[in-house]
Every structure is written in structure tokens, then in C-alpha cells.
């Protein structure tokens, strides 16, 4: 999680971004405060990595340290704290119903489950578009015919990091990952307990940068 900065700390950060390198004394003058008053705030900003300080130079803003911090954070955050609700349909549901579901739930990907409620497949928007072209009986066509099916589904576990999830999304050229709990490791049987999408990762990234 990002640190919530006080109004004064944000002001200091802004001054250093615009005028750095700048001494503590100069920052204090700009804010009409004493250096002693500012000392704890400067210490917090320096420890958090938002500011760097060099003796005889002063405080300066280091965008690279921000980036490093964000990357470090992304690799510490766990999937289980960011996952969204999975939108699931039976694999026997029709393509027509899946299209309705995509609109109703405002999602880009649906997960399908078998009779036992375990992960069977993934259906993306393009899967549905492909099925809809030249097929005029979408109410009769089960999604199981068009879905990407197990064991080819890329999944993520709740205790994996957001960085690992982001890497899986990018390396596999996909928009979403079902978050799963293993029911039977050898048989690759999974219960779907959430979803991680490109939106999830983007939101986490923004949260970390909005200090
Ligand atoms: P779209 O097809 O709308 O661009 P994606 O890029 O997510 O959406 O999907 C591309 C293809 O990859 C589709 O055929 C979809 O079924 C499949 N797919 C999507 N997510 C996964 C996943 N987690 N594991 C395996 N295949 C997936």
C-alpha cells in the first residue's frame, strides 16, 4: 500500500519537484515555517524514497526512485488483496446467454465451470464475436464448443504477486486470469475464486503512484 502523505508533505514534494535541489532552509522559507517544524516531514519523505538528500546540495526529487519503489511494491502485493469477483457461466450455457452476461456484468471475459462448479474454460469477447459471425443460432450453440479449455487455461493463485500476474497477462497475450484454488493438483482441478485483469493491474499501479 502507498503511504498517505499529509497536505504539508505534498506541498514539500511539489516544491522539491519544481525547485530542487533545494535546501531545507529554503523549503522552510517558501512555506513560512521553521526548519525544525519541517524536519519530521523531510525525514518521512526521505525514508519513503520520495525525496533524496545530499549533504551540501539539498533535497531533490528522484523519479527513478519512485519507479523502483512502485516496481518493488507491485512485486510485494498479493493477488488475493486485489482480485475482483469472477463472472462465471455453466459450460452448457449458450453463446447467446454468454453475450448477454458480458453486457450485464460489464466484463471482457467469462469463465466457464463444469457440473461440479470447477474451472472448465475461458470465453473472451473475440471468442464470442468469432462464434457470432455466420452463426445464426447462438441460442443453441453451447459455450463449451467455442471456449478455450482446460488444461490450456493460464491461472493465478491467491498468494502469487501482482507482478507475477502481470507477467502472465503480458507473456500470454491475454486480458484476464482466473484466480483459482487447487482442488486436485494432479488432475488440474480448480475452483474459481476471483479474477485479475489488466484493469486490476493498472488500478494497483495508480494507487501506488498516487502518494
Ligand atoms: P480478446 O479475445 O477479447 O482479445 P483475450 O486477449 O483475453 O481477449 O483472449 C485471447 C484468447 O485467449 C481468447 O481465445 C481467449 O479464450 C483466450 N484466453 C483468455 N484468457 C485466457 C487465460 N487466462 N488462459 C488461456 N486462454 C485465455
mmCIF file of N, CA and C and ligand atoms in Angstrom, residues 108-109 111 122-127 130 146-148 152-155 172-178, ligand 1:
data_model
loop_
_atom_site.group_PDB
_atom_site.id
_atom_site.type_symbol
_atom_site.label_atom_id
_atom_site.label_comp_id
_atom_site.label_asym_id
_atom_site.label_seq_id
_atom_site.Cartn_x
_atom_site.Cartn_y
_atom_site.Cartn_z
ATOM 1 N N UNK A 108 -14.992 -8.281 -19.715
ATOM 2 C CA UNK A 108 -14.481 -8.661 -21.028
ATOM 3 C C UNK A 108 -14.326 -10.163 -21.177
ATOM 4 N N UNK A 109 -14.292 -10.854 -20.054
ATOM 5 C CA UNK A 109 -14.037 -12.303 -20.094
ATOM 6 C C UNK A 109 -14.954 -13.026 -19.119
ATOM 7 N N UNK A 111 -15.657 -16.910 -17.266
ATOM 8 C CA UNK A 111 -15.082 -18.231 -17.001
ATOM 9 C C UNK A 111 -16.217 -19.237 -17.013
ATOM 10 N N UNK A 122 -12.437 -20.582 -20.625
ATOM 11 C CA UNK A 122 -12.451 -19.113 -20.648
ATOM 12 C C UNK A 122 -13.086 -18.680 -21.965
ATOM 13 N N UNK A 123 -13.924 -17.653 -21.893
ATOM 14 C CA UNK A 123 -14.512 -17.097 -23.125
ATOM 15 C C UNK A 123 -14.234 -15.605 -23.158
ATOM 16 N N UNK A 124 -13.587 -15.169 -24.223
ATOM 17 C CA UNK A 124 -13.284 -13.736 -24.349
ATOM 18 C C UNK A 124 -14.278 -13.098 -25.321
ATOM 19 N N UNK A 125 -14.195 -11.778 -25.417
ATOM 20 C CA UNK A 125 -15.072 -11.059 -26.352
ATOM 21 C C UNK A 125 -14.868 -11.538 -27.781
ATOM 22 N N UNK A 126 -13.591 -11.720 -28.137
ATOM 23 C CA UNK A 126 -13.330 -12.123 -29.529
ATOM 24 C C UNK A 126 -13.798 -13.547 -29.801
ATOM 25 N N UNK A 127 -13.737 -14.415 -28.790
ATOM 26 C CA UNK A 127 -14.288 -15.764 -28.955
ATOM 27 C C UNK A 127 -15.770 -15.665 -29.326
ATOM 28 N N UNK A 130 -16.254 -14.213 -32.852
ATOM 29 C CA UNK A 130 -15.940 -15.230 -33.853
ATOM 30 C C UNK A 130 -17.114 -16.195 -34.004
ATOM 31 N N UNK A 146 -16.914 -23.269 -28.059
ATOM 32 C CA UNK A 146 -16.057 -22.160 -28.519
ATOM 33 C C UNK A 146 -15.007 -21.715 -27.489
ATOM 34 N N UNK A 147 -15.139 -22.169 -26.254
ATOM 35 C CA UNK A 147 -14.248 -21.658 -25.196
ATOM 36 C C UNK A 147 -12.818 -22.201 -25.339
ATOM 37 N N UNK A 148 -11.867 -21.465 -24.741
ATOM 38 C CA UNK A 148 -10.521 -22.035 -24.550
ATOM 39 C C UNK A 148 -10.642 -22.915 -23.320
ATOM 40 N N UNK A 152 -5.509 -25.783 -20.923
ATOM 41 C CA UNK A 152 -4.764 -24.676 -21.548
ATOM 42 C C UNK A 152 -5.033 -23.318 -20.905
ATOM 43 N N UNK A 153 -5.706 -23.316 -19.768
ATOM 44 C CA UNK A 153 -6.021 -22.032 -19.142
ATOM 45 C C UNK A 153 -4.857 -21.584 -18.254
ATOM 46 N N UNK A 154 -4.468 -20.324 -18.440
ATOM 47 C CA UNK A 154 -3.433 -19.745 -17.585
ATOM 48 C C UNK A 154 -4.133 -19.210 -16.336
ATOM 49 N N UNK A 155 -3.717 -19.671 -15.183
ATOM 50 C CA UNK A 155 -4.381 -19.274 -13.938
ATOM 51 C C UNK A 155 -3.384 -18.601 -13.001
ATOM 52 N N UNK A 172 1.352 -14.130 -22.139
ATOM 53 C CA UNK A 172 0.380 -14.993 -22.825
ATOM 54 C C UNK A 172 -0.587 -14.212 -23.724
ATOM 55 N N UNK A 173 -0.382 -12.880 -23.795
ATOM 56 C CA UNK A 173 -1.233 -12.025 -24.645
ATOM 57 C C UNK A 173 -2.717 -12.195 -24.311
ATOM 58 N N UNK A 174 -3.035 -12.149 -23.040
ATOM 59 C CA UNK A 174 -4.436 -12.284 -22.639
ATOM 60 C C UNK A 174 -4.825 -11.129 -21.720
ATOM 61 N N UNK A 175 -6.142 -10.948 -21.549
ATOM 62 C CA UNK A 175 -6.640 -9.812 -20.770
ATOM 63 C C UNK A 175 -6.948 -10.164 -19.321
ATOM 64 N N UNK A 176 -7.168 -11.451 -19.053
ATOM 65 C CA UNK A 176 -7.584 -11.783 -17.691
ATOM 66 C C UNK A 176 -7.125 -13.170 -17.253
ATOM 67 N N UNK A 177 -6.995 -13.305 -15.956
ATOM 68 C CA UNK A 177 -6.566 -14.576 -15.363
ATOM 69 C C UNK A 177 -7.571 -14.992 -14.295
ATOM 70 N N UNK A 178 -8.081 -16.214 -14.366
ATOM 71 C CA UNK A 178 -8.885 -16.676 -13.235
ATOM 72 C C UNK A 178 -7.997 -16.914 -12.015
HETATM 73 P P1 LIG B 1 -9.918 -10.928 -26.630
HETATM 74 O O1 LIG B 1 -10.034 -12.243 -27.341
HETATM 75 O O2 LIG B 1 -11.251 -10.268 -26.423
HETATM 76 O O3 LIG B 1 -8.885 -10.022 -27.225
HETATM 77 P P2 LIG B 1 -8.077 -12.066 -24.705
HETATM 78 O O4 LIG B 1 -6.875 -11.410 -25.326
HETATM 79 O O5 LIG B 1 -8.120 -12.170 -23.218
HETATM 80 O O6 LIG B 1 -9.406 -11.309 -25.153
HETATM 81 O O7 LIG B 1 -8.227 -13.531 -25.290
HETATM 82 C C1 LIG B 1 -7.487 -14.023 -26.379
HETATM 83 C C2 LIG B 1 -7.683 -15.541 -26.473
HETATM 84 O O8 LIG B 1 -7.065 -16.149 -25.343
HETATM 85 C C3 LIG B 1 -9.140 -15.992 -26.477
HETATM 86 O O9 LIG B 1 -9.316 -17.054 -27.371
HETATM 87 C C4 LIG B 1 -9.387 -16.452 -25.030
HETATM 88 O O10 LIG B 1 -10.303 -17.540 -24.951
HETATM 89 C C5 LIG B 1 -8.008 -16.897 -24.604
HETATM 90 N N1 LIG B 1 -7.784 -16.606 -23.173
HETATM 91 C C6 LIG B 1 -8.181 -15.530 -22.447
HETATM 92 N N2 LIG B 1 -7.803 -15.618 -21.169
HETATM 93 C C7 LIG B 1 -7.123 -16.792 -21.065
HETATM 94 C C8 LIG B 1 -6.465 -17.476 -19.986
HETATM 95 N N3 LIG B 1 -6.423 -16.966 -18.750
HETATM 96 N N4 LIG B 1 -5.875 -18.668 -20.261
HETATM 97 C C9 LIG B 1 -5.897 -19.190 -21.501
HETATM 98 N N5 LIG B 1 -6.501 -18.606 -22.554
HETATM 99 C C10 LIG B 1 -7.102 -17.417 -22.352
#
